[in-house]
PDB file of C-alpha atoms in Angstrom:
ATOM      1  CA  UNK A   1       0.000   0.000   0.000  1.00  0.00           C
ATOM      2  CA  UNK A   2       1.100   3.575  -0.641  1.00  0.00           C
ATOM      3  CA  UNK A   3       1.787   5.381   2.625  1.00  0.00           C
ATOM      4  CA  UNK A   4       0.769   9.008   2.927  1.00  0.00           C
ATOM      5  CA  UNK A   5       2.616  10.934   5.627  1.00  0.00           C
ATOM      6  CA  UNK A   6       1.327  14.327   6.692  1.00  0.00           C
ATOM      7  CA  UNK A   7       3.163  16.996   8.619  1.00  0.00           C
ATOM      8  CA  UNK A   8       2.736  18.528  11.019  1.00  0.00           C
ATOM      9  CA  UNK A   9       0.295  16.390  13.017  1.00  0.00           C
ATOM     10  CA  UNK A  10      -1.094  19.562  14.562  1.00  0.00           C
ATOM     11  CA  UNK A  11      -0.695  23.237  13.911  1.00  0.00           C
ATOM     12  CA  UNK A  12      -1.656  26.341  15.846  1.00  0.00           C
ATOM     13  CA  UNK A  13      -2.523  29.488  13.944  1.00  0.00           C
ATOM     14  CA  UNK A  14      -4.584  32.643  14.132  1.00  0.00           C
ATOM     15  CA  UNK A  15      -7.288  34.169  11.996  1.00  0.00           C
ATOM     16  CA  UNK A  16      -5.669  35.915   9.050  1.00  0.00           C
ATOM     17  CA  UNK A  17      -2.575  33.675   9.025  1.00  0.00           C
ATOM     18  CA  UNK A  18      -1.262  31.700   6.070  1.00  0.00           C
ATOM     19  CA  UNK A  19      -0.593  28.037   6.817  1.00  0.00           C
ATOM     20  CA  UNK A  20       0.907  25.154   4.916  1.00  0.00           C
ATOM     21  CA  UNK A  21       0.270  21.436   5.396  1.00  0.00           C
ATOM     22  CA  UNK A  22       2.470  18.879   3.718  1.00  0.00           C
ATOM     23  CA  UNK A  23       1.727  15.354   2.560  1.00  0.00           C
ATOM     24  CA  UNK A  24       4.430  12.982   1.340  1.00  0.00           C
ATOM     25  CA  UNK A  25       3.690   9.816  -0.594  1.00  0.00           C
ATOM     26  CA  UNK A  26       5.842   6.708  -0.248  1.00  0.00           C
ATOM     27  CA  UNK A  27       6.067   6.429  -4.024  1.00  0.00           C
ATOM     28  CA  UNK A  28       5.186   8.338  -7.130  1.00  0.00           C
ATOM     29  CA  UNK A  29       1.455   9.091  -7.403  1.00  0.00           C
ATOM     30  CA  UNK A  30       1.527  11.583 -10.278  1.00  0.00           C
ATOM     31  CA  UNK A  31      -1.283  14.080  -9.646  1.00  0.00           C
ATOM     32  CA  UNK A  32      -3.568  11.554  -7.985  1.00  0.00           C
ATOM     33  CA  UNK A  33      -3.792  13.498  -4.745  1.00  0.00           C
ATOM     34  CA  UNK A  34      -6.845  14.935  -3.029  1.00  0.00           C
ATOM     35  CA  UNK A  35      -7.371  17.027   0.117  1.00  0.00           C
ATOM     36  CA  UNK A  36     -10.279  16.838   2.556  1.00  0.00           C
ATOM     37  CA  UNK A  37     -11.407  18.930   5.498  1.00  0.00           C
ATOM     38  CA  UNK A  38     -13.149  17.361   8.486  1.00  0.00           C
ATOM     39  CA  UNK A  39     -14.792  19.191  11.338  1.00  0.00           C
ATOM     40  CA  UNK A  40     -15.646  17.471  14.641  1.00  0.00           C
ATOM     41  CA  UNK A  41     -18.649  15.181  14.352  1.00  0.00           C
ATOM     42  CA  UNK A  42     -18.904  15.750  10.608  1.00  0.00           C
ATOM     43  CA  UNK A  43     -17.985  13.796   7.509  1.00  0.00           C
ATOM     44  CA  UNK A  44     -14.931  14.813   5.505  1.00  0.00           C
ATOM     45  CA  UNK A  45     -15.482  17.283   2.707  1.00  0.00           C
ATOM     46  CA  UNK A  46     -13.374  17.366  -0.442  1.00  0.00           C
ATOM     47  CA  UNK A  47     -11.525  20.639  -0.909  1.00  0.00           C
ATOM     48  CA  UNK A  48      -9.080  19.936  -3.702  1.00  0.00           C
ATOM     49  CA  UNK A  49      -8.633  17.094  -6.169  1.00  0.00           C
ATOM     50  CA  UNK A  50      -5.888  16.339  -8.673  1.00  0.00           C
ATOM     51  CA  UNK A  51      -3.362  18.264  -6.541  1.00  0.00           C
ATOM     52  CA  UNK A  52      -4.672  21.750  -7.239  1.00  0.00           C
ATOM     53  CA  UNK A  53      -8.239  21.736  -8.621  1.00  0.00           C
ATOM     54  CA  UNK A  54     -10.675  23.370  -6.215  1.00  0.00           C
ATOM     55  CA  UNK A  55     -13.948  21.559  -5.690  1.00  0.00           C
ATOM     56  CA  UNK A  56     -16.944  23.669  -6.579  1.00  0.00           C
ATOM     57  CA  UNK A  57     -17.847  26.058  -3.791  1.00  0.00           C
ATOM     58  CA  UNK A  58     -14.496  25.915  -2.020  1.00  0.00           C
ATOM     59  CA  UNK A  59     -13.045  29.371  -1.291  1.00  0.00           C
ATOM     60  CA  UNK A  60     -10.039  30.472  -3.299  1.00  0.00           C
ATOM     61  CA  UNK A  61      -7.960  30.933  -0.144  1.00  0.00           C
ATOM     62  CA  UNK A  62      -7.379  27.168  -0.383  1.00  0.00           C
ATOM     63  CA  UNK A  63      -4.719  26.047  -2.836  1.00  0.00           C
ATOM     64  CA  UNK A  64      -2.657  22.966  -3.561  1.00  0.00           C
ATOM     65  CA  UNK A  65       0.685  22.258  -5.165  1.00  0.00           C
ATOM     66  CA  UNK A  66       3.209  19.498  -5.627  1.00  0.00           C
ATOM     67  CA  UNK A  67       6.924  18.913  -5.849  1.00  0.00           C
ATOM     68  CA  UNK A  68       7.731  15.337  -6.743  1.00  0.00           C
ATOM     69  CA  UNK A  69       6.233  13.164  -4.025  1.00  0.00           C
ATOM     70  CA  UNK A  70       5.578  16.121  -1.718  1.00  0.00           C
ATOM     71  CA  UNK A  71       2.189  17.788  -1.837  1.00  0.00           C
ATOM     72  CA  UNK A  72       1.148  20.985  -0.119  1.00  0.00           C
ATOM     73  CA  UNK A  73      -2.150  22.430   0.991  1.00  0.00           C
ATOM     74  CA  UNK A  74      -1.985  26.151   1.638  1.00  0.00           C
ATOM     75  CA  UNK A  75      -4.679  28.165   3.345  1.00  0.00           C
ATOM     76  CA  UNK A  76      -4.311  31.930   3.046  1.00  0.00           C
ATOM     77  CA  UNK A  77      -6.055  34.434   5.274  1.00  0.00           C
ATOM     78  CA  UNK A  78      -7.334  31.822   7.731  1.00  0.00           C
ATOM     79  CA  UNK A  79     -10.968  32.182   8.666  1.00  0.00           C
ATOM     80  CA  UNK A  80     -12.614  30.888  11.860  1.00  0.00           C
ATOM     81  CA  UNK A  81     -14.415  28.169   9.910  1.00  0.00           C
ATOM     82  CA  UNK A  82     -11.091  26.782   8.636  1.00  0.00           C
ATOM     83  CA  UNK A  83     -10.082  25.335  11.997  1.00  0.00           C
ATOM     84  CA  UNK A  84     -10.505  21.620  11.374  1.00  0.00           C
ATOM     85  CA  UNK A  85      -8.548  18.477  10.551  1.00  0.00           C
ATOM     86  CA  UNK A  86      -7.168  18.081   7.046  1.00  0.00           C
ATOM     87  CA  UNK A  87      -6.441  14.817   5.257  1.00  0.00           C
ATOM     88  CA  UNK A  88      -4.651  14.021   2.039  1.00  0.00           C
ATOM     89  CA  UNK A  89      -5.667  10.965   0.016  1.00  0.00           C
ATOM     90  CA  UNK A  90      -4.109   9.195  -2.934  1.00  0.00           C
ATOM     91  CA  UNK A  91      -6.081   7.420  -5.620  1.00  0.00           C
ATOM     92  CA  UNK A  92      -3.151   6.422  -7.802  1.00  0.00           C
ATOM     93  CA  UNK A  93      -3.008   2.855  -6.603  1.00  0.00           C
ATOM     94  CA  UNK A  94      -5.458   0.642  -4.801  1.00  0.00           C
ATOM     95  CA  UNK A  95      -6.187   0.530  -1.982  1.00  0.00           C
ATOM     96  CA  UNK A  96      -6.772   4.265  -1.826  1.00  0.00           C
ATOM     97  CA  UNK A  97      -5.085   5.551   1.311  1.00  0.00           C
ATOM     98  CA  UNK A  98      -5.339   8.638   3.474  1.00  0.00           C
ATOM     99  CA  UNK A  99      -2.801  10.564   5.472  1.00  0.00           C
ATOM    100  CA  UNK A 100      -3.122  10.492   9.236  1.00  0.00           C
ATOM    101  CA  UNK A 101      -4.459  14.028   9.364  1.00  0.00           C
ATOM    102  CA  UNK A 102      -3.313  17.494  10.415  1.00  0.00           C
ATOM    103  CA  UNK A 103      -5.327  19.231  13.098  1.00  0.00           C
ATOM    104  CA  UNK A 104      -5.414  22.987  12.626  1.00  0.00           C
ATOM    105  CA  UNK A 105      -6.141  24.748  15.907  1.00  0.00           C
ATOM    106  CA  UNK A 106      -6.438  28.297  17.058  1.00  0.00           C
TER     107      UNK A 106
ATOM    108  CA  UNK B   1     -28.252  18.145  -3.927  1.00  0.00           C
ATOM    109  CA  UNK B   2     -27.439  14.462  -3.577  1.00  0.00           C
ATOM    110  CA  UNK B   3     -27.852  13.043  -0.097  1.00  0.00           C
ATOM    111  CA  UNK B   4     -26.545   9.839   1.424  1.00  0.00           C
ATOM    112  CA  UNK B   5     -27.819   8.357   4.659  1.00  0.00           C
ATOM    113  CA  UNK B   6     -26.379   5.381   6.520  1.00  0.00           C
ATOM    114  CA  UNK B   7     -28.609   3.078   8.517  1.00  0.00           C
ATOM    115  CA  UNK B   8     -28.098  -0.046  10.578  1.00  0.00           C
ATOM    116  CA  UNK B   9     -27.394  -1.304  14.083  1.00  0.00           C
ATOM    117  CA  UNK B  10     -25.101   0.742  16.269  1.00  0.00           C
ATOM    118  CA  UNK B  11     -24.021  -2.254  18.329  1.00  0.00           C
ATOM    119  CA  UNK B  12     -22.731  -5.571  17.022  1.00  0.00           C
ATOM    120  CA  UNK B  13     -21.448  -8.513  19.040  1.00  0.00           C
ATOM    121  CA  UNK B  14     -17.955  -9.889  18.437  1.00  0.00           C
ATOM    122  CA  UNK B  15     -17.778 -12.589  15.744  1.00  0.00           C
ATOM    123  CA  UNK B  16     -21.101 -11.467  14.272  1.00  0.00           C
ATOM    124  CA  UNK B  17     -21.798  -9.583  11.032  1.00  0.00           C
ATOM    125  CA  UNK B  18     -21.960  -5.811  10.730  1.00  0.00           C
ATOM    126  CA  UNK B  19     -24.600  -4.759   8.201  1.00  0.00           C
ATOM    127  CA  UNK B  20     -25.174  -1.203   7.012  1.00  0.00           C
ATOM    128  CA  UNK B  21     -27.225   0.331   4.225  1.00  0.00           C
ATOM    129  CA  UNK B  22     -26.736   3.653   2.493  1.00  0.00           C
ATOM    130  CA  UNK B  23     -29.773   5.266   0.907  1.00  0.00           C
ATOM    131  CA  UNK B  24     -29.098   7.671  -1.927  1.00  0.00           C
ATOM    132  CA  UNK B  25     -31.630  10.434  -2.438  1.00  0.00           C
ATOM    133  CA  UNK B  26     -31.917  13.365  -4.834  1.00  0.00           C
ATOM    134  CA  UNK B  27     -29.793  11.468  -7.328  1.00  0.00           C
ATOM    135  CA  UNK B  28     -29.479   8.138  -9.098  1.00  0.00           C
ATOM    136  CA  UNK B  29     -27.271   5.303  -7.977  1.00  0.00           C
ATOM    137  CA  UNK B  30     -27.212   4.168 -11.615  1.00  0.00           C
ATOM    138  CA  UNK B  31     -24.869   6.969 -12.625  1.00  0.00           C
ATOM    139  CA  UNK B  32     -22.134   5.901 -15.029  1.00  0.00           C
ATOM    140  CA  UNK B  33     -19.730   8.421 -13.505  1.00  0.00           C
ATOM    141  CA  UNK B  34     -19.733   7.191  -9.953  1.00  0.00           C
ATOM    142  CA  UNK B  35     -18.872   4.302  -7.718  1.00  0.00           C
ATOM    143  CA  UNK B  36     -20.453   4.039  -4.279  1.00  0.00           C
ATOM    144  CA  UNK B  37     -18.087   3.543  -1.396  1.00  0.00           C
ATOM    145  CA  UNK B  38     -17.731   2.683   2.262  1.00  0.00           C
ATOM    146  CA  UNK B  39     -15.056   4.337   4.389  1.00  0.00           C
ATOM    147  CA  UNK B  40     -14.536   4.003   8.109  1.00  0.00           C
ATOM    148  CA  UNK B  41     -12.829   6.006  10.810  1.00  0.00           C
ATOM    149  CA  UNK B  42     -11.891   4.288  14.048  1.00  0.00           C
ATOM    150  CA  UNK B  43     -11.848   6.436  17.205  1.00  0.00           C
ATOM    151  CA  UNK B  44      -8.817   8.741  17.256  1.00  0.00           C
ATOM    152  CA  UNK B  45      -7.644   7.107  14.041  1.00  0.00           C
ATOM    153  CA  UNK B  46      -7.518   7.998  10.420  1.00  0.00           C
ATOM    154  CA  UNK B  47      -9.698   7.143   7.494  1.00  0.00           C
ATOM    155  CA  UNK B  48      -9.737   3.676   5.935  1.00  0.00           C
ATOM    156  CA  UNK B  49     -11.251   2.845   2.544  1.00  0.00           C
ATOM    157  CA  UNK B  50     -13.278  -0.356   2.797  1.00  0.00           C
ATOM    158  CA  UNK B  51     -14.633  -0.890  -0.679  1.00  0.00           C
ATOM    159  CA  UNK B  52     -16.983   0.282  -3.379  1.00  0.00           C
ATOM    160  CA  UNK B  53     -19.594  -0.871  -5.865  1.00  0.00           C
ATOM    161  CA  UNK B  54     -20.764   0.234  -9.325  1.00  0.00           C
ATOM    162  CA  UNK B  55     -24.419   0.196 -10.318  1.00  0.00           C
ATOM    163  CA  UNK B  56     -23.827  -2.968 -12.386  1.00  0.00           C
ATOM    164  CA  UNK B  57     -22.532  -4.804  -9.323  1.00  0.00           C
ATOM    165  CA  UNK B  58     -18.794  -4.493 -10.008  1.00  0.00           C
ATOM    166  CA  UNK B  59     -16.938  -4.201  -6.729  1.00  0.00           C
ATOM    167  CA  UNK B  60     -13.578  -3.251  -5.311  1.00  0.00           C
ATOM    168  CA  UNK B  61     -12.433  -4.206  -1.824  1.00  0.00           C
ATOM    169  CA  UNK B  62      -9.469  -3.142   0.279  1.00  0.00           C
ATOM    170  CA  UNK B  63      -7.264  -6.260   0.402  1.00  0.00           C
ATOM    171  CA  UNK B  64      -6.845  -5.848   4.153  1.00  0.00           C
ATOM    172  CA  UNK B  65     -10.586  -6.488   4.596  1.00  0.00           C
ATOM    173  CA  UNK B  66     -11.444  -8.382   1.443  1.00  0.00           C
ATOM    174  CA  UNK B  67     -11.915 -11.775   3.106  1.00  0.00           C
ATOM    175  CA  UNK B  68     -14.618 -10.342   5.388  1.00  0.00           C
ATOM    176  CA  UNK B  69     -16.361  -7.695   3.274  1.00  0.00           C
ATOM    177  CA  UNK B  70     -19.252  -7.677   0.840  1.00  0.00           C
ATOM    178  CA  UNK B  71     -20.560  -4.504  -0.776  1.00  0.00           C
ATOM    179  CA  UNK B  72     -23.705  -4.766  -2.853  1.00  0.00           C
ATOM    180  CA  UNK B  73     -26.100  -2.473  -4.695  1.00  0.00           C
ATOM    181  CA  UNK B  74     -29.875  -2.361  -5.109  1.00  0.00           C
ATOM    182  CA  UNK B  75     -30.677  -0.025  -7.983  1.00  0.00           C
ATOM    183  CA  UNK B  76     -34.422  -0.360  -7.511  1.00  0.00           C
ATOM    184  CA  UNK B  77     -34.199   0.951  -3.968  1.00  0.00           C
ATOM    185  CA  UNK B  78     -31.352   3.363  -4.800  1.00  0.00           C
ATOM    186  CA  UNK B  79     -29.333   1.844  -1.999  1.00  0.00           C
ATOM    187  CA  UNK B  80     -26.036   0.106  -1.467  1.00  0.00           C
ATOM    188  CA  UNK B  81     -24.945  -2.001   1.458  1.00  0.00           C
ATOM    189  CA  UNK B  82     -21.969  -3.158   3.479  1.00  0.00           C
ATOM    190  CA  UNK B  83     -21.527  -6.472   5.241  1.00  0.00           C
ATOM    191  CA  UNK B  84     -18.475  -7.091   7.378  1.00  0.00           C
ATOM    192  CA  UNK B  85     -18.328 -10.479   9.041  1.00  0.00           C
ATOM    193  CA  UNK B  86     -16.434 -11.918  11.991  1.00  0.00           C
ATOM    194  CA  UNK B  87     -16.137  -8.503  13.594  1.00  0.00           C
ATOM    195  CA  UNK B  88     -13.893  -7.707  16.541  1.00  0.00           C
ATOM    196  CA  UNK B  89     -13.408  -4.651  18.720  1.00  0.00           C
ATOM    197  CA  UNK B  90     -10.954  -3.378  16.105  1.00  0.00           C
ATOM    198  CA  UNK B  91     -13.898  -2.878  13.746  1.00  0.00           C
ATOM    199  CA  UNK B  92     -15.460  -0.303  16.059  1.00  0.00           C
ATOM    200  CA  UNK B  93     -15.590   2.885  14.006  1.00  0.00           C
ATOM    201  CA  UNK B  94     -17.712   5.535  12.392  1.00  0.00           C
ATOM    202  CA  UNK B  95     -18.770   4.125   9.040  1.00  0.00           C
ATOM    203  CA  UNK B  96     -19.365   6.535   6.174  1.00  0.00           C
ATOM    204  CA  UNK B  97     -20.927   5.909   2.818  1.00  0.00           C
ATOM    205  CA  UNK B  98     -19.673   8.148   0.054  1.00  0.00           C
ATOM    206  CA  UNK B  99     -19.868   8.791  -3.653  1.00  0.00           C
ATOM    207  CA  UNK B 100     -16.668   8.215  -5.583  1.00  0.00           C
ATOM    208  CA  UNK B 101     -16.234  10.303  -8.699  1.00  0.00           C
ATOM    209  CA  UNK B 102     -14.678   8.455 -11.624  1.00  0.00           C
ATOM    210  CA  UNK B 103     -12.243  10.870 -13.180  1.00  0.00           C
ATOM    211  CA  UNK B 104     -10.801  10.580 -16.675  1.00  0.00           C
ATOM    212  CA  UNK B 105      -7.062  11.142 -16.647  1.00  0.00           C
ATOM    213  CA  UNK B 106      -7.039  12.143 -13.017  1.00  0.00           C
ATOM    214  CA  UNK B 107      -7.707  10.919  -9.521  1.00  0.00           C
ATOM    215  CA  UNK B 108     -10.984   9.514  -8.344  1.00  0.00           C
ATOM    216  CA  UNK B 109     -12.199  11.316  -5.252  1.00  0.00           C
ATOM    217  CA  UNK B 110     -15.067  11.219  -2.776  1.00  0.00           C
ATOM    218  CA  UNK B 111     -17.311  14.207  -3.373  1.00  0.00           C
ATOM    219  CA  UNK B 112     -20.397  13.420  -1.341  1.00  0.00           C
ATOM    220  CA  UNK B 113     -20.562  11.729   2.055  1.00  0.00           C
ATOM    221  CA  UNK B 114     -23.201  10.521   4.443  1.00  0.00           C
ATOM    222  CA  UNK B 115     -23.167  11.873   7.978  1.00  0.00           C
ATOM    223  CA  UNK B 116     -21.618   8.664   9.292  1.00  0.00           C
ATOM    224  CA  UNK B 117     -22.849   6.110  11.773  1.00  0.00           C
ATOM    225  CA  UNK B 118     -20.975   4.813  14.802  1.00  0.00           C
ATOM    226  CA  UNK B 119     -20.834   1.050  15.053  1.00  0.00           C
ATOM    227  CA  UNK B 120     -19.528  -0.403  18.289  1.00  0.00           C
ATOM    228  CA  UNK B 121     -18.427  -4.018  18.524  1.00  0.00           C
ATOM    229  CA  UNK B 122     -19.029  -5.247  22.040  1.00  0.00           C
ATOM    230  CA  UNK B 123     -20.694  -8.087  23.872  1.00  0.00           C
TER     231      UNK B 123
END
């Protein structure tokens, strides 16, 4: 299975900050990388698919990029509703696998 | 907007079978662009993809669970189901049903999710 390793595990930030979350795959996954946001007691919600394509309705302060097997989710101008846990997920090779999550806290 | 709703027992005894159903509303399960998936999240743990089914009955299972899992579809009822047998405490988790988008030339992804249902395995 492809391992997805996220860093950091948790992150403290303030409203208005710019934060970056990294996800590293254990092997090449091309652009088969998606990002999800999960709030407590809620299901995950897709933010970005194919590394950098924003899902419909997702604010433009969210962006994604890649460098080899390293993938980055950037959130600019943090808003109160952005404090949540973020997961990366690869769908390059079955079984699809998720990162362990990054908890973004105030 | 499409809605998915999980249903089934919240408590299952060890060694028995966990059975859940996902009802799809405001959309058709017979879509040619989507698979229908089950994903679980154990307490304080990450997300694990269990398996998925196409409207024609084609399935995919995570190899780590394949020997114990069956995912099936009922197009007439617009539902799909999960059966996981020989459960243990390690199968205690929130179980989500989700819609998997089939992308051409890019990654599949899960764009719609149910609210999730907690299933506890305990005697």
